[in-house]
Amino acid sequence: MPRLACLAANRLWLGLKTLPAQAALALGGGVGNQPADNRRLALSFAVILPVATLTWLGLPSVTLVMSPSIDAWAVRRAPGPVRKGDLVEFMLSHPIAGPKPVSVTKRALCLPGERLREIERLSVDGREGTRSWYYCGRTFLGASRPFGLDGRPLPHLRWGDRPIPPGFVYVGSDHAGGFDSRYFGPVRLERLTRMERIL
């Protein structure tokens, strides 16, 4: 077995050693006794440079979503007003999120003027505490949890049954354990940036 490992390591080393020459040959450069092929090099640059430039220009406008609570891996800014169901991005300051504000992506689930209803019940997981179920009109948005993953109490939004005030949006996610307006309440509309899924 050690002999096989040694052979594999040698083969890998030889491959890495010849990689620059192979790359130069692929791009049309002169290697060994083969002359340079300027047409091939020009064609390579004609393809690579525009793709690299577009990637460089477009990358800052793309946000990677690091949460499993949203059905998107990458989003970008989208013009227009925030509508129900839209992806939105904002900076969240909350002890659960950590000491510094973090950028989060959620969905706009209940808009200004729509009726948000909270139904509070005792927890059924054997521990003390309450859970709340949240509805926008008749649409179920999610239920809170009395404790976080680390076992600490997780205070949830106390709302009752009243409309979302002007200028605010209830944001949420598709995940039962998502950290959203169930815990920190509706978010000011002016803090939200409308986003669209690209991946």
Coordinates of C-alpha atoms in Angstrom, one line a residue:
M1 CA 0.0 0.0 0.0
P2 CA 2.8 2.5 0.8
R3 CA 4.2 1.8 -2.7
L4 CA 0.8 2.7 -4.4
A5 CA 0.7 5.9 -2.3
C6 CA 4.2 6.8 -3.5
L7 CA 3.3 6.2 -7.1
A8 CA 0.2 8.3 -6.8
A9 CA 2.1 11.1 -5.2
N10 CA 4.8 11.0 -8.0
R11 CA 2.1 11.1 -10.7
L12 CA 0.4 14.0 -9.0
W13 CA 3.7 15.9 -8.7
L14 CA 4.5 15.3 -12.4
G15 CA 1.0 16.5 -13.4
L16 CA 1.4 19.7 -11.3
K17 CA 4.9 20.3 -12.8
T18 CA 3.7 20.2 -16.4
L19 CA 0.5 22.1 -15.7
P20 CA 2.0 25.6 -16.7
A21 CA 3.3 24.2 -20.0
Q22 CA -0.1 22.6 -20.7
A23 CA -1.9 25.8 -19.9
A24 CA 0.4 27.8 -22.2
L25 CA -0.1 25.3 -25.0
A26 CA -3.9 25.5 -24.5
L27 CA -3.7 29.3 -24.8
G28 CA -1.6 29.2 -27.9
G29 CA 1.8 29.9 -26.4
G30 CA 5.0 28.4 -27.7
V31 CA 6.0 25.3 -25.7
G32 CA 9.1 23.2 -26.4
N33 CA 9.6 22.9 -30.2
Q34 CA 6.0 24.0 -31.0
P35 CA 5.8 27.7 -32.1
A36 CA 3.3 30.1 -30.6
D37 CA -0.2 30.3 -32.2
N38 CA -1.2 33.9 -31.9
R39 CA -4.7 33.3 -33.3
R40 CA -5.4 30.8 -30.6
L41 CA -4.2 33.1 -27.9
A42 CA -6.3 36.0 -29.3
L43 CA -9.4 33.7 -29.4
S44 CA -8.8 32.6 -25.8
F45 CA -8.5 36.3 -24.6
A46 CA -11.6 37.2 -26.7
V47 CA -13.6 34.6 -24.7
I48 CA -12.0 34.9 -21.3
L49 CA -11.7 38.7 -20.9
P50 CA -15.4 39.5 -21.5
V51 CA -16.5 36.7 -19.2
A52 CA -14.1 37.7 -16.5
T53 CA -15.1 41.4 -16.8
L54 CA -18.9 40.6 -16.6
T55 CA -18.2 38.4 -13.6
W56 CA -16.2 41.1 -11.9
L57 CA -18.8 43.7 -12.5
G58 CA -21.8 41.5 -11.6
L59 CA -20.4 39.8 -8.5
P60 CA -20.8 42.8 -6.1
S61 CA -24.5 42.9 -6.8
V62 CA -25.0 39.2 -6.0
T63 CA -25.6 38.1 -2.4
L64 CA -25.1 34.6 -1.3
V65 CA -27.8 33.3 1.0
M66 CA -26.3 31.3 3.9
S67 CA -29.5 30.2 5.5
P68 CA -31.5 27.1 4.7
S69 CA -34.7 29.0 5.6
I70 CA -34.9 30.5 2.2
D71 CA -35.2 28.6 -1.1
A72 CA -32.4 30.5 -2.8
W73 CA -28.6 30.3 -2.9
A74 CA -27.9 33.6 -4.5
V75 CA -30.0 36.8 -4.9
R76 CA -29.6 40.2 -6.4
R77 CA -31.3 43.6 -6.0
A78 CA -34.6 43.9 -8.0
P79 CA -36.2 47.3 -8.7
G80 CA -39.7 48.1 -7.7
P81 CA -41.8 48.2 -4.6
V82 CA -41.9 45.3 -2.1
R83 CA -44.9 43.0 -2.8
K84 CA -46.2 40.1 -0.8
G85 CA -44.0 37.0 -1.2
D86 CA -41.0 39.0 -2.4
L87 CA -37.5 38.2 -1.1
V88 CA -36.2 41.1 0.9
E89 CA -32.8 41.8 2.5
F90 CA -32.0 44.0 5.5
M91 CA -29.6 44.4 8.3
L92 CA -30.6 42.7 11.5
S93 CA -29.4 43.7 15.0
H94 CA -30.5 41.2 17.6
P95 CA -28.7 39.3 20.5
I96 CA -29.5 36.0 18.8
A97 CA -27.7 37.2 15.6
G98 CA -24.5 38.2 17.4
P99 CA -22.8 41.3 18.5
K100 CA -22.7 43.0 15.1
P101 CA -25.6 43.6 12.6
V102 CA -25.9 40.9 10.0
S103 CA -27.5 40.9 6.5
V104 CA -30.4 38.6 6.3
T105 CA -32.8 37.6 3.5
K106 CA -36.4 36.8 4.2
R107 CA -39.8 36.9 2.5
A108 CA -42.3 39.7 2.8
L109 CA -45.3 37.7 4.2
C110 CA -47.7 40.3 5.7
L111 CA -47.9 43.9 4.4
P112 CA -49.1 47.2 5.9
G113 CA -52.8 47.1 6.5
E114 CA -53.1 43.3 6.5
R115 CA -54.4 41.7 9.6
L116 CA -51.7 39.8 11.6
R117 CA -53.1 37.4 14.2
E118 CA -51.2 35.7 17.0
I119 CA -52.7 32.7 18.8
E120 CA -50.7 31.8 21.9
R121 CA -50.7 28.3 23.5
L122 CA -48.8 26.5 26.1
S123 CA -45.8 24.6 24.9
V124 CA -46.4 20.9 24.3
D125 CA -42.8 19.7 24.3
G126 CA -42.8 19.0 28.1
R127 CA -41.1 22.3 29.1
E128 CA -42.6 25.4 30.5
G129 CA -43.3 28.2 28.1
T130 CA -45.7 29.3 25.4
R131 CA -45.7 29.1 21.6
S132 CA -47.5 31.4 19.3
W133 CA -49.0 30.7 15.9
Y134 CA -49.0 33.6 13.5
Y135 CA -51.5 34.2 10.6
C136 CA -51.8 36.9 8.0
G137 CA -55.5 36.9 7.3
R138 CA -56.2 33.2 7.0
T139 CA -52.7 32.3 5.8
F140 CA -50.5 30.5 8.4
L141 CA -47.1 32.1 8.6
G142 CA -45.3 30.0 11.2
A143 CA -45.2 29.1 14.9
S144 CA -42.6 30.4 17.4
R145 CA -40.5 28.2 19.7
P146 CA -40.1 28.8 23.4
F147 CA -36.4 27.9 23.4
G148 CA -33.5 28.3 21.1
L149 CA -31.3 25.5 19.9
D150 CA -28.9 26.2 22.8
G151 CA -31.8 25.8 25.3
R152 CA -32.0 29.5 26.2
P153 CA -35.5 31.0 26.4
L154 CA -36.5 32.6 23.1
P155 CA -39.0 35.4 23.6
H156 CA -41.5 35.7 20.7
L157 CA -43.6 38.5 19.3
R158 CA -46.7 39.4 21.4
W159 CA -49.1 40.8 18.8
G160 CA -52.7 39.8 19.5
D161 CA -55.0 40.5 16.6
R162 CA -54.5 43.7 14.7
P163 CA -53.3 45.1 11.3
I164 CA -49.7 45.6 10.4
P165 CA -49.1 49.4 10.8
P166 CA -48.2 51.6 7.9
G167 CA -44.6 51.4 6.9
F168 CA -43.9 48.0 8.4
V169 CA -43.7 44.4 6.9
Y170 CA -43.8 41.0 8.7
V171 CA -40.9 39.0 7.2
G172 CA -40.6 35.3 7.5
S173 CA -39.2 32.2 5.9
D174 CA -40.3 28.7 4.7
H175 CA -38.5 27.0 7.5
A176 CA -40.2 26.0 10.8
G177 CA -37.1 27.0 12.8
G178 CA -36.4 30.2 10.9
F179 CA -35.5 33.3 12.9
D180 CA -37.8 36.0 11.6
S181 CA -40.6 38.4 12.6
R182 CA -42.0 35.8 15.0
Y183 CA -39.2 36.9 17.3
F184 CA -38.2 40.4 16.4
G185 CA -41.5 41.8 15.0
P186 CA -42.4 43.6 11.8
V187 CA -39.5 45.5 10.0
R188 CA -39.7 49.0 8.7
L189 CA -40.3 49.0 5.0
E190 CA -37.6 51.6 4.4
R191 CA -35.0 49.1 5.7
L192 CA -36.0 46.4 3.2
T193 CA -34.3 46.0 -0.2
R194 CA -36.3 44.0 -2.7
M195 CA -34.3 41.0 -4.1
E196 CA -34.8 38.4 -6.7
R197 CA -33.5 34.8 -6.8
I198 CA -30.8 34.1 -9.4
L199 CA -29.8 30.6 -8.1

